[in-house]
C-alpha positions as a printed NumPy array, in Angstrom:
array([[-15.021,  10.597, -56.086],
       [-11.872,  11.916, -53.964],
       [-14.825,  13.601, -51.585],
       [-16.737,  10.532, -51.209],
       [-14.088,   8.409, -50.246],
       [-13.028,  10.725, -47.987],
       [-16.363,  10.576, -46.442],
       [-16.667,   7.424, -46.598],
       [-13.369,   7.387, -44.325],
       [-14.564,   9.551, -41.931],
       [-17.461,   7.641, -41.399],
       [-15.363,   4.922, -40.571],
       [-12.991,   6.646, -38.47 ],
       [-16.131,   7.941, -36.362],
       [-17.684,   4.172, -36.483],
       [-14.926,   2.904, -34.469],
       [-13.935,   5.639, -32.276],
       [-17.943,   5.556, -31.664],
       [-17.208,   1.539, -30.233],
       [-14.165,   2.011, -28.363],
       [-15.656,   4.995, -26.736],
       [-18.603,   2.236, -25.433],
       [-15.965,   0.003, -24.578],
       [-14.182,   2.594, -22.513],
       [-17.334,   4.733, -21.544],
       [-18.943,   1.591, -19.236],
       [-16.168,   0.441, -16.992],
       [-15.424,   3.754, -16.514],
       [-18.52 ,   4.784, -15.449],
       [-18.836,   1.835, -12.796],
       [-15.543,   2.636, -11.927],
       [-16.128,   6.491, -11.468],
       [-19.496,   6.389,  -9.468],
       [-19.308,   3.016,  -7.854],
       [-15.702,   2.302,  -7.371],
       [-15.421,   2.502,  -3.381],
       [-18.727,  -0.286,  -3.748],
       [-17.25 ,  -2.762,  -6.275],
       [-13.599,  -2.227,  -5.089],
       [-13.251,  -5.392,  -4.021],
       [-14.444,  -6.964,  -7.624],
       [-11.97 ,  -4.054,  -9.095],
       [ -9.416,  -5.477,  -6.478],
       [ -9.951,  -9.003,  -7.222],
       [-10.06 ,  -8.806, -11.518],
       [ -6.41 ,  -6.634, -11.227],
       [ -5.082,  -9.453,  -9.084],
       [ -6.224, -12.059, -11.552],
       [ -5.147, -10.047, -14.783],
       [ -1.289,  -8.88 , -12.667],
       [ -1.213, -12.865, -11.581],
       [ -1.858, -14.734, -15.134],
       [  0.495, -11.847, -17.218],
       [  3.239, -12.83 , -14.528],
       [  2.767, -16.346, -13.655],
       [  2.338, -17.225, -17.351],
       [  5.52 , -15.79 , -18.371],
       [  7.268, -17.297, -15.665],
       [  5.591, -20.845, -16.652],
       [  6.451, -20.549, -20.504],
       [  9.895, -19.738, -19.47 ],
       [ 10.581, -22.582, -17.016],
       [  8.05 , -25.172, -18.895],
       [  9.47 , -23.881, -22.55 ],
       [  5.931, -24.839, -23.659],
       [  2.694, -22.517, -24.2  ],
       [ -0.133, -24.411, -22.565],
       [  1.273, -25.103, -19.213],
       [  2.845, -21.701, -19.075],
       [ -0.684, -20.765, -19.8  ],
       [ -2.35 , -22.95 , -16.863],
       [  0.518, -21.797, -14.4  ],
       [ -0.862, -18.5  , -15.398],
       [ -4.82 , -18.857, -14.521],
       [ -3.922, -20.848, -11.777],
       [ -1.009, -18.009, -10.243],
       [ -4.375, -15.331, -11.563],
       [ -7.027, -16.924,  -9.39 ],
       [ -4.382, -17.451,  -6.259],
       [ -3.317, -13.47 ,  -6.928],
       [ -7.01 , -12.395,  -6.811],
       [ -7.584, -14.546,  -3.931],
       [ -5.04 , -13.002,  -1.952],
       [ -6.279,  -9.744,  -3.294],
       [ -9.96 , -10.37 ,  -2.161],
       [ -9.037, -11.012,   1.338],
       [ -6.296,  -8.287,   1.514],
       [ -7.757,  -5.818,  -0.37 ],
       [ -6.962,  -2.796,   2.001],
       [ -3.261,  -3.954,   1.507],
       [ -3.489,  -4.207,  -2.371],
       [ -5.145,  -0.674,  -2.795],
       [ -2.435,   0.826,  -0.968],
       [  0.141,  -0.794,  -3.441],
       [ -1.915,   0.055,  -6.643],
       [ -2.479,   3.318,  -5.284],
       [  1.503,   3.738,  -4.449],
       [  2.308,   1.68 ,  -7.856],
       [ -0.223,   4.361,  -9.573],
       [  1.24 ,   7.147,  -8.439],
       [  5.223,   6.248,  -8.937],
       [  4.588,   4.656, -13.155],
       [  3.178,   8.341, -13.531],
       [  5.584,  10.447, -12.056],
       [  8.212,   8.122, -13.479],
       [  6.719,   8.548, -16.905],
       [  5.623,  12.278, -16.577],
       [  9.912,  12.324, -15.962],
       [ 10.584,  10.681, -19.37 ],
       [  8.108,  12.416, -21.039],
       [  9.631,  15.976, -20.199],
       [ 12.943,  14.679, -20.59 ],
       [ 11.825,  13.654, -24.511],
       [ 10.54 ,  17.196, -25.022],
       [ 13.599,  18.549, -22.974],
       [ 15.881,  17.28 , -25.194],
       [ 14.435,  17.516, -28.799],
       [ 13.769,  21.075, -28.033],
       [ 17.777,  21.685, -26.93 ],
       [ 19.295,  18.693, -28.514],
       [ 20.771,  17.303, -25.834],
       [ 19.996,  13.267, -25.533],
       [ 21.257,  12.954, -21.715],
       [ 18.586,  15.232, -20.498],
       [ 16.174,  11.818, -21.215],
       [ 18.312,   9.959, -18.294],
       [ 18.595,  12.522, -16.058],
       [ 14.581,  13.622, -16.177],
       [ 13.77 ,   9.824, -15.906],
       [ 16.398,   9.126, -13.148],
       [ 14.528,  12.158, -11.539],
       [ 10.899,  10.87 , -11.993],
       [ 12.346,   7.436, -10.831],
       [ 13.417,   9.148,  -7.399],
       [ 10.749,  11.235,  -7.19 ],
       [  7.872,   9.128,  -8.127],
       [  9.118,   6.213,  -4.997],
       [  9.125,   9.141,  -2.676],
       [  4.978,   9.8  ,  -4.065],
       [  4.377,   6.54 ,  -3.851],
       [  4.692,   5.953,  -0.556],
       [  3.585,   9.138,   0.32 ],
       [  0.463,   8.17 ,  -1.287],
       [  0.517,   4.69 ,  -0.008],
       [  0.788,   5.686,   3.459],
       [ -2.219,   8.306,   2.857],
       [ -4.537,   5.505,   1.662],
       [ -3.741,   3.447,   4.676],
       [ -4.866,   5.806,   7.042],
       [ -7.276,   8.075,   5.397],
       [ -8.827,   5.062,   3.195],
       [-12.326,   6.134,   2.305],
       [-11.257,   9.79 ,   1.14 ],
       [ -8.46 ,   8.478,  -0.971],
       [-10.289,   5.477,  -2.593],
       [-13.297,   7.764,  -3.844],
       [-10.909,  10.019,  -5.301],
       [ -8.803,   7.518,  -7.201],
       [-11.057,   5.276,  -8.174],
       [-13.629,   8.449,  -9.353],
       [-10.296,  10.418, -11.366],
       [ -8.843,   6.623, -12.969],
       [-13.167,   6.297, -13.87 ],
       [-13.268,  10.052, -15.073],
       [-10.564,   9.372, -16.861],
       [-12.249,   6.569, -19.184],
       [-15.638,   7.499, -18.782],
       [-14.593,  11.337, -20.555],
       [-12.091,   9.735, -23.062],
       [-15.619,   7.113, -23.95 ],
       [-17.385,  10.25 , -23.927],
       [-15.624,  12.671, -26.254],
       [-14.656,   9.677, -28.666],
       [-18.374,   8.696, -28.8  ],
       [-19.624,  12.1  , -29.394],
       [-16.594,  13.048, -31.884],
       [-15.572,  15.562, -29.236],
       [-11.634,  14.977, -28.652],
       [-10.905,  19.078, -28.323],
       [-12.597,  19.156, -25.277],
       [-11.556,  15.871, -23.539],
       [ -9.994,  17.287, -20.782],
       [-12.932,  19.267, -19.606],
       [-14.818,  16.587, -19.87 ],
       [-12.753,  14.328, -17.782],
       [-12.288,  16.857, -15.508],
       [-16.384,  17.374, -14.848],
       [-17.052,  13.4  , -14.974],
       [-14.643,  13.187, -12.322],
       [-15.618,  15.889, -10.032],
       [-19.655,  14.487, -10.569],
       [-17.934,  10.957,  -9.561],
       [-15.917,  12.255,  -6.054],
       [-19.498,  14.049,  -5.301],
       [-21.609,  11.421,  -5.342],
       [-19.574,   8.752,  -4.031],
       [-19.104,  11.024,  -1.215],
       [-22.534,  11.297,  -0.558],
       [-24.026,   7.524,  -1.49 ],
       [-20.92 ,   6.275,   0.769],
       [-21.864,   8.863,   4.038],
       [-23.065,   6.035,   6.352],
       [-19.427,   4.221,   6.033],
       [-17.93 ,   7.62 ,   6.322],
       [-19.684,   8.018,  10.032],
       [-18.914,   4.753,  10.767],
       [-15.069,   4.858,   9.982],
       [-15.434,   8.264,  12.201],
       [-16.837,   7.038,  15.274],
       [-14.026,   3.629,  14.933],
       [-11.238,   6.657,  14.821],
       [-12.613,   8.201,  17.622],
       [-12.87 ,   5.202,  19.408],
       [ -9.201,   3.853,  18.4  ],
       [ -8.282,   7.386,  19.93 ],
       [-10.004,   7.18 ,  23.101],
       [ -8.601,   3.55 ,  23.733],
       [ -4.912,   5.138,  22.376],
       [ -5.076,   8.06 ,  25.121],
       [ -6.378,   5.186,  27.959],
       [ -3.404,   2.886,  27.082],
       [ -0.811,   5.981,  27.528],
       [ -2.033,   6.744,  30.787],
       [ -1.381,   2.508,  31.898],
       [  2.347,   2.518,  33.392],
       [  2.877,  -0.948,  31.767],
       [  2.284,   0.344,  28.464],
       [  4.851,   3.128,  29.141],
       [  7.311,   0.302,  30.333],
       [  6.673,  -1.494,  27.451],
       [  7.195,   1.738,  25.133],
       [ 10.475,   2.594,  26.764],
       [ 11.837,  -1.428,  26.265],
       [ 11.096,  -1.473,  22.854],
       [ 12.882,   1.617,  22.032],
       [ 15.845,   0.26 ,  23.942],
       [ 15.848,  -2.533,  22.037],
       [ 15.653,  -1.167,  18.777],
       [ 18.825,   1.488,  19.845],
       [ 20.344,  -1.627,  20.791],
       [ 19.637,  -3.593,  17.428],
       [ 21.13 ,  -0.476,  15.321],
       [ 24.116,   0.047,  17.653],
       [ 24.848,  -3.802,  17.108],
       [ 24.176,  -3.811,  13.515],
       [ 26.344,  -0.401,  13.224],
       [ 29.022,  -2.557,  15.116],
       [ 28.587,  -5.331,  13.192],
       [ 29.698,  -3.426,   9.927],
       [ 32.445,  -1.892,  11.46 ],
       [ 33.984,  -4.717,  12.552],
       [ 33.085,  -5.997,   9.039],
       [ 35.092,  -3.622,   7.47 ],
       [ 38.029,  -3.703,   9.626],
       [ 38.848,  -7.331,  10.483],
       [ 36.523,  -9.012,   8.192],
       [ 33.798, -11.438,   7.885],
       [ 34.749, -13.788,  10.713],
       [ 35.247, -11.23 ,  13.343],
       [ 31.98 , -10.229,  12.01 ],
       [ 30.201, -13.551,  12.929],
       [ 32.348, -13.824,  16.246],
       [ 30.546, -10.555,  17.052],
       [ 27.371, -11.362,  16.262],
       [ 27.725, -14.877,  18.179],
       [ 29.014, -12.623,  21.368],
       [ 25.78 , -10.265,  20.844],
       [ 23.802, -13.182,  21.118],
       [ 25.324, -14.66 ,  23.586],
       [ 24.517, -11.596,  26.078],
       [ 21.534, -10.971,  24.953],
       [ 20.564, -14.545,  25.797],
       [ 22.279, -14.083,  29.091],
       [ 20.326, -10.818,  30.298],
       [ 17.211, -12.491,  28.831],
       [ 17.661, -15.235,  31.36 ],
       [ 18.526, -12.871,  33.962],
       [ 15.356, -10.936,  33.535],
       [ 13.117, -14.331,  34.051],
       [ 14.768, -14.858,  37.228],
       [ 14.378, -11.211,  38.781],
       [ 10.778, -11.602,  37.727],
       [ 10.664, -14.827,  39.104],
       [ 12.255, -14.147,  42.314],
       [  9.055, -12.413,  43.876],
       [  6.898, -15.407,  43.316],
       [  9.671, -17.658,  44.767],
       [  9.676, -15.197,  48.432],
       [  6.126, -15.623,  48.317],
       [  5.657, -19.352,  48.269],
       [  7.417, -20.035,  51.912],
       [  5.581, -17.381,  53.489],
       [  2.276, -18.747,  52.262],
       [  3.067, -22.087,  53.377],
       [  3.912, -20.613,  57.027],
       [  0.674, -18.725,  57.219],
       [ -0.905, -22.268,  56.407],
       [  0.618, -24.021,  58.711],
       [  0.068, -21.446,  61.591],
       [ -3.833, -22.307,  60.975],
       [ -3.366, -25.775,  61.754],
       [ -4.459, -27.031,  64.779],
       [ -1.039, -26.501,  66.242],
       [ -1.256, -23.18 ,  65.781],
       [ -4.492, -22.31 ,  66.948]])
């Protein structure tokens, strides 16, 4: 009896581990071989899910009521994945960068758990999470800043390790397999990079040729002495801006706030001053011009000939 209940149980177990393996298995396989094609879509559902979660809170909190918490929700969900849709380039950088920071954050707290029920010592859970914080904000826009410019590269191989990631999990909990889950992951995501990589080629050359083309039109723009002008007065003004706002502060901290403001007004003051002087020295040339013009008309009047 004690056998076929426990059968009976196992059956059970394997039942539902055999559904939510399906349930995981087919997202993650879109996700793993055709995420760089239905990005967008991906893009778009995360912006609606991130939107309703936050908008709705903030609705049942200022409403005190369910239902129009709940519409504040869908309607803040379809205006997130709106905004998502059109910027999606923008919005994969910060899920990317978001990705990357909640799990070297949590990576932190987890070793900081182990760290300290192994030695017994409860602050080590701060101080390995206050690391991960640090560390994971640094990764994250380390990795945001490597999906902005290397886009392609970095979207297959998210999109085909977060697919991997479900699609081996499905795998191993369909097949009753959950020793070897890693392995599995690991090959479902390496089968994912490879042939995204290769069913994505054409937008690969394409994004090529546009980089070699930004570069050619980058190395033609140096060589313009305007540009270089232009170059040179922007980093002027931005030494400027951080000498003032250094300034500022000091004079902050020594005479106060209103000295502060007086500053700032002065700053202003002179910059509006050599801004107006600079529109009359460029002026000035076309103002020489016009009377010599109007001499050289009048010389071919019939006077002068």
């Amino acid at each position: 009896m004690f056998d076929l209940l426990l059968n009976g149980a196992a059956e059970t177990v394997k039942s539902g581990l055999a559904i939510l393996g399906v349930i995981l298995a087919i997202p993650g396989a879109i996700q793993c071989f055709f995420g760089y094609r239905v990005l967008k879509l991906y893009i778009s559902l995360m912006g609606f899910l991130v939107g309703v979660l936050g908008f709705s809170i903030i609705g049942v909190l200022a409403t005190g009521s369910l239902a129009p918490g709940l519409l504040v929700g869908l309607l803040g969900g379809a205006l997130l994945a709106f905004i998502a849709f059109k910027l999606h380039k923008l919005a994969v950088c910060l899920i990317n960068g978001a990705n990357a920071f909640l799990a070297v954050t949590v990576l932190g707290f987890v070793s900081g758990v182990e760290y300290a029920l192994r030695f017994l010592e409860p602050a080590a859970i701060q101080e390995h999470t206050g690391a991960g914080l640090i560390v994971g904000l640094a990764i994250g826009v380390i990795v945001a800043v490597l999906t902005a410019f290397l886009y392609r590269p970095v979207v297959i191989l998210s999109t085909s390790l977060q697919g991997g990631v479900f699609l081996g999990c499905g795998l191993c909990m369909m097949l009753f397999a959950l020793d070897i889950f890693p392995l599995v992951i690991l090959v479902c995501t390496l089968l994912g990079a490879i042939f995204q990589f290769y069913n994505t080629r054409a937008e690969g050359r394409a994004a090529k040729e546009a980089r070699r083309q930004e570069r050619q039109s980058w190395k033609q723009a140096r060589k313009d002495p305007t540009y270089r002008a232009q170059i040179r007065q922007t980093w002027k003004l931005a030494l400027v801006g951080i000498g003032a706002a250094a300034l500022a502060l000091v004079v902050w901290n020594i005479w106060g706030r209103s000295a502060m403001l007086l500053l700032v007004l002065l700053l202003a003051l002179v910059n509006c001053v050599q801004l107006r002087r600079r529109d009359k020295q460029r002026q000035a040339p076309h103002m020489s011009q016009t009377p010599a013009r109007s001499d050289s008309a009048a010389g071919e009047g019939p006077e002068g000939r």
